[in-house]
Amino acid sequence: MKKTAYIIVAALALVAIAAYFVFSVSARNAETAYLYIDRDDTLDSVYAKVEATAQPSSMLGFQTLASLKGYGDHIRTGRYAVEPGTSMVSLFRDLRNHNEVPIQLVVPSRRELHDWVGKVAAQLMIDSLELSDAVAALSCVEAGGRKALPVEIIPNTYEVYWDTSAEKLVERLQTEYQRFWTDERKQKAQQQGLSQLEVSTLASIIDSETAYEPEKARVAGLYLNRLRQGMLLQSDPTVIFAVGDFTIRRVLNEHLQTESPFNTYRTKGLPPGPIRIPSISALDAVLNAEQNDYLYMCAKEDFSGSHNFAKTYGEHLQNARRYINELNKRGIKR
């Protein structure tokens, strides 16, 4: 009887030891890695991803837990952190309980919506078509055969979950747009005599005119001067948008003849809506525009990305002549 008891105890001890070694296996990745589980994953593909990401010495413990808990029928999508030394038991619990970690989603400023959709979708589980369909719910002004860019997108970095749906992302963007428009910003827009849509529209022109941050408020002041004096804005980027050819580097007279409410060489005032998704810096440049007497601007002939500003048309012609001469010298014809 005692011998039988000893055998049972020994057998249990061996089982316990075996279980310990099976379930104490840890991740062997050298630094924090991330495991991405998407909606197409099966139990076998999850096993493959865990093994590739965590690099455990054995998958037996993870596979045993998955089998016992019926994980194959309840796979949860998401992005999961795998810290060095994480036990396979802990990792399994994270996957089963959907303990995912968020990403820092970069929402960019872009002048073409399909480009913006591609950049954003590439950071998430959703595909471009899903996001394109969801973005259609955002406010877009359409006129003259061209659709302006959505106003309810504020380029920034947002913390979201990798497997967020396209619809949830659009809701988040709308929320962030409302959050951006504080009472202080609304008051500043009113002081400039602009609606929120008009602020976004002018900001989109400023972003298209210059990437040089220090002069954005100056450009905003210039365009506000032209608006208040009833002058045509005569912004080349609006012509390019109206034409629909973003490869144009040199706006020619034939482009200026384009019939479109977005062509500010022919239509007085602001375009119907944004010609690109404006940056926060450009939006704030409009709201905090520099008070100046400038009415004209022309790209500097050194192609530095900054501009020469002028108060008179004569001075502007001199600036323009230097720039055109440099275009000709470099052989830039369109």
XYZ file of C-alpha atoms in Angstrom:
334
model
C 0.000 0.000 0.000
C 2.812 2.362 0.928
C 4.637 1.459 -2.262
C 1.576 2.372 -4.337
C 1.295 5.690 -2.520
C 4.948 6.438 -3.211
C 4.426 5.669 -6.883
C 1.402 7.978 -7.061
C 3.267 10.780 -5.298
C 6.248 10.326 -7.584
C 4.023 10.343 -10.651
C 2.295 13.521 -9.488
C 5.664 15.123 -8.832
C 6.812 14.273 -12.334
C 3.595 15.711 -13.773
C 4.070 18.866 -11.729
C 7.664 19.200 -12.861
C 6.680 18.618 -16.488
C 3.834 21.158 -16.196
C 6.210 23.658 -14.669
C 8.626 23.393 -17.563
C 5.816 23.459 -20.110
C 4.035 26.487 -18.674
C 7.062 28.470 -17.469
C 8.393 28.993 -20.985
C 9.019 32.701 -21.650
C 9.511 34.950 -24.655
C 13.121 35.203 -25.776
C 12.885 38.319 -27.977
C 15.659 40.776 -27.158
C 13.438 43.883 -27.035
C 9.753 44.708 -26.903
C 8.015 43.277 -29.954
C 4.437 43.594 -31.142
C 2.100 40.828 -32.172
C -0.626 41.745 -34.682
C -3.685 39.514 -34.837
C -6.092 40.383 -37.639
C -9.537 39.153 -38.595
C -8.185 36.584 -41.064
C -6.056 34.796 -38.497
C -6.713 31.162 -37.611
C -5.399 29.200 -34.654
C -2.499 27.921 -36.738
C -1.567 31.405 -37.989
C -1.709 32.739 -34.418
C 0.675 29.989 -33.354
C 3.028 30.964 -36.193
C 2.903 34.661 -35.256
C 3.483 33.970 -31.545
C 6.454 31.759 -32.344
C 7.960 34.317 -34.752
C 7.407 37.270 -32.413
C 8.105 35.816 -28.943
C 10.665 33.218 -30.048
C 9.866 30.797 -27.168
C 11.853 27.586 -26.742
C 8.581 25.667 -26.886
C 5.006 26.386 -27.965
C 3.546 23.434 -26.063
C 2.305 25.453 -23.075
C 0.645 28.115 -25.256
C -0.952 25.476 -27.489
C -2.204 23.505 -24.470
C -3.890 26.568 -22.990
C -5.379 27.498 -26.364
C -6.854 24.014 -26.684
C -8.202 23.880 -23.117
C -9.768 27.354 -23.339
C -11.214 26.958 -26.844
C -9.227 29.975 -28.037
C -9.575 28.990 -31.685
C -13.269 29.938 -31.542
C -12.650 33.270 -29.825
C -9.615 34.841 -31.493
C -9.505 38.581 -30.727
C -7.901 41.004 -33.157
C -5.440 43.597 -31.943
C -1.873 44.691 -31.342
C -0.273 43.022 -28.346
C 3.009 43.890 -26.649
C 5.488 41.078 -26.047
C 8.045 42.182 -23.490
C 11.320 40.240 -23.196
C 10.815 37.432 -20.700
C 7.003 37.502 -20.908
C 5.656 34.062 -19.995
C 3.598 32.244 -22.595
C 0.825 31.955 -19.993
C 0.756 35.736 -19.591
C 0.840 36.281 -23.339
C -2.016 33.848 -23.840
C -4.098 35.700 -21.230
C -3.452 38.996 -23.020
C -4.652 37.565 -26.324
C -7.672 35.830 -24.819
C -8.724 38.861 -22.728
C -8.070 41.372 -25.556
C -5.448 43.250 -23.549
C -4.159 45.072 -26.617
C -1.915 48.128 -26.605
C -2.707 51.272 -28.646
C -0.674 52.755 -31.472
C 0.275 56.366 -32.100
C -1.709 57.048 -35.272
C -0.239 59.820 -37.404
C -3.040 61.657 -39.216
C -1.241 63.631 -41.908
C -1.975 66.734 -43.942
C -2.394 65.753 -47.585
C -3.709 67.472 -50.724
C -5.333 64.359 -52.209
C -7.877 62.349 -50.227
C -6.895 58.978 -51.682
C -3.297 59.648 -50.609
C -4.458 60.540 -47.094
C -6.611 57.410 -46.910
C -3.674 55.247 -47.982
C -1.328 56.763 -45.391
C -3.821 56.328 -42.554
C -5.102 52.873 -43.512
C -1.517 51.566 -43.751
C -1.161 52.155 -39.993
C -4.310 50.225 -39.058
C -6.029 46.886 -39.579
C -8.643 48.488 -41.852
C -8.102 48.638 -45.596
C -8.230 51.695 -47.836
C -11.639 50.880 -49.303
C -13.236 50.626 -45.862
C -11.741 53.947 -44.828
C -12.735 55.636 -48.100
C -16.346 54.564 -47.580
C -16.351 55.784 -43.968
C -14.723 59.131 -44.811
C -17.600 59.798 -47.186
C -19.592 60.677 -44.048
C -17.364 63.705 -43.429
C -18.388 67.141 -44.631
C -17.128 67.890 -48.150
C -18.140 70.802 -50.349
C -18.555 69.965 -54.037
C -18.593 72.653 -56.714
C -17.673 72.981 -60.360
C -16.996 69.284 -60.758
C -14.405 69.218 -57.955
C -14.882 68.130 -54.364
C -13.064 70.001 -51.623
C -11.180 68.082 -48.948
C -13.025 67.208 -45.696
C -12.922 69.897 -43.037
C -13.405 67.530 -40.077
C -9.844 66.222 -40.113
C -7.238 67.782 -37.844
C -3.767 66.395 -38.638
C -2.119 65.239 -35.442
C -0.940 62.115 -33.635
C -3.731 60.224 -31.896
C -3.667 57.216 -29.612
C -6.002 54.570 -31.043
C -6.239 50.808 -31.166
C -4.780 49.151 -34.259
C -7.992 47.199 -34.879
C -10.336 50.175 -34.572
C -13.034 50.197 -37.238
C -13.187 52.777 -40.024
C -16.469 54.088 -38.616
C -15.013 54.469 -35.108
C -11.996 56.265 -36.531
C -14.187 58.749 -38.382
C -16.167 59.358 -35.188
C -12.869 60.011 -33.390
C -11.800 62.485 -36.083
C -15.097 64.330 -35.752
C -14.648 64.468 -31.982
C -11.104 65.820 -32.347
C -12.352 68.453 -34.804
C -14.907 69.669 -32.256
C -12.239 69.608 -29.560
C -9.906 71.711 -31.709
C -12.515 74.434 -32.067
C -12.329 75.836 -28.562
C -14.266 78.942 -27.612
C -11.048 80.934 -27.949
C -10.465 79.746 -31.520
C -14.095 80.381 -32.453
C -13.779 83.917 -31.123
C -10.577 84.509 -33.114
C -12.268 83.263 -36.284
C -15.129 85.659 -35.673
C -12.675 88.504 -35.195
C -11.148 87.690 -38.585
C -14.625 87.684 -40.105
C -14.343 84.020 -41.068
C -16.426 80.905 -40.506
C -14.764 77.659 -39.413
C -15.033 76.383 -42.994
C -13.400 79.563 -44.288
C -10.561 79.252 -41.763
C -9.922 75.685 -42.962
C -10.100 76.780 -46.591
C -7.629 79.641 -46.170
C -5.359 77.413 -44.065
C -5.338 74.844 -46.869
C -4.121 77.527 -49.290
C -1.399 78.603 -46.869
C -0.159 75.012 -46.450
C -0.133 74.672 -50.233
C 1.792 77.927 -50.667
C 4.493 77.336 -48.081
C 5.957 74.630 -45.872
C 8.111 77.239 -44.148
C 6.475 77.554 -40.734
C 7.838 81.016 -39.746
C 6.076 82.746 -42.662
C 2.633 81.092 -42.458
C 1.133 83.849 -40.301
C 2.566 86.425 -42.751
C 0.975 84.654 -45.708
C -2.308 84.540 -43.781
C -2.121 88.296 -43.197
C -1.461 88.901 -46.887
C -4.482 86.891 -48.034
C -6.719 88.494 -45.439
C -5.609 91.885 -46.785
C -6.614 90.850 -50.310
C -9.961 89.501 -49.126
C -10.764 92.702 -47.263
C -9.849 94.837 -50.257
C -11.960 92.741 -52.607
C -8.946 91.590 -54.628
C -8.658 88.226 -56.312
C -6.525 85.907 -54.182
C -4.628 84.685 -57.268
C -3.200 81.646 -55.520
C -1.407 79.207 -57.838
C -2.237 76.126 -55.712
C -5.960 76.812 -56.187
C -5.411 76.757 -59.949
C -3.578 73.457 -59.735
C -6.432 72.046 -57.653
C -8.988 73.311 -60.169
C -7.056 71.735 -63.050
C -6.644 68.515 -61.068
C -3.048 67.944 -62.150
C -0.752 67.941 -59.123
C 2.352 67.388 -61.239
C 2.233 71.032 -62.407
C 5.301 72.938 -61.203
C 4.834 76.063 -63.280
C 1.370 77.593 -63.602
C 0.872 78.882 -67.141
C -1.691 81.224 -68.685
C -3.628 78.249 -70.064
C -4.082 76.956 -66.509
C -5.305 80.351 -65.323
C -8.214 80.178 -67.790
C -9.704 77.115 -66.090
C -13.365 77.701 -65.276
C -13.791 76.620 -61.667
C -14.970 78.135 -58.385
C -11.675 76.853 -56.974
C -9.624 78.987 -59.401
C -8.927 82.164 -57.438
C -7.528 83.888 -60.525
C -11.075 83.978 -61.924
C -13.301 83.694 -58.850
C -13.269 86.393 -56.177
C -13.036 85.364 -52.549
C -12.153 82.027 -51.020
C -12.762 78.725 -52.820
C -15.861 76.755 -51.710
C -13.772 74.536 -49.410
C -10.262 73.326 -48.561
C -7.926 72.350 -51.398
C -6.002 70.101 -49.009
C -6.295 68.879 -45.421
C -4.773 71.827 -43.539
C -2.274 71.485 -40.710
C -2.851 72.798 -37.198
C -0.048 75.311 -37.734
C -1.801 76.743 -40.795
C -5.175 76.868 -39.031
C -3.605 78.740 -36.132
C -1.719 80.983 -38.570
C -5.061 82.151 -39.960
C -6.482 82.699 -36.481
C -3.339 84.576 -35.406
C -2.498 86.208 -38.729
C 0.288 88.759 -38.873
C -0.928 92.321 -39.311
C 0.955 93.608 -42.324
C 0.498 95.633 -45.521
C 1.591 92.933 -47.941
C -0.578 92.213 -50.970
C 1.765 90.139 -53.119
C 4.084 87.186 -52.679
C 6.335 85.221 -54.977
C 8.509 82.168 -54.369
C 12.146 83.107 -53.830
C 14.400 82.500 -56.760
C 16.704 80.348 -54.607
C 13.964 77.675 -54.372
C 14.364 77.626 -50.599
C 10.617 77.251 -50.116
C 10.242 80.743 -48.654
C 8.866 83.834 -50.383
C 9.528 87.438 -51.265
C 6.690 89.707 -50.103
C 5.673 93.015 -51.626
C 3.323 95.861 -50.811
C 3.148 97.241 -54.360
C 2.580 95.598 -57.728
C 5.767 97.114 -59.126
C 7.853 95.566 -56.392
C 6.076 92.274 -56.947
C 6.894 92.311 -60.665
C 10.592 92.607 -59.844
C 10.352 89.622 -57.489
C 8.390 87.618 -60.055
C 10.881 88.396 -62.808
C 13.766 86.999 -60.779
C 11.809 83.825 -60.059
C 10.728 83.344 -63.698
C 14.300 83.841 -64.880
C 15.411 81.083 -62.525
C 12.632 78.767 -63.762
C 13.812 79.353 -67.324
C 17.422 78.772 -66.354
C 16.502 75.419 -64.775
C 14.385 74.394 -67.737
C 11.147 74.114 -65.743
C 8.429 74.629 -68.342
C 5.385 73.186 -66.599
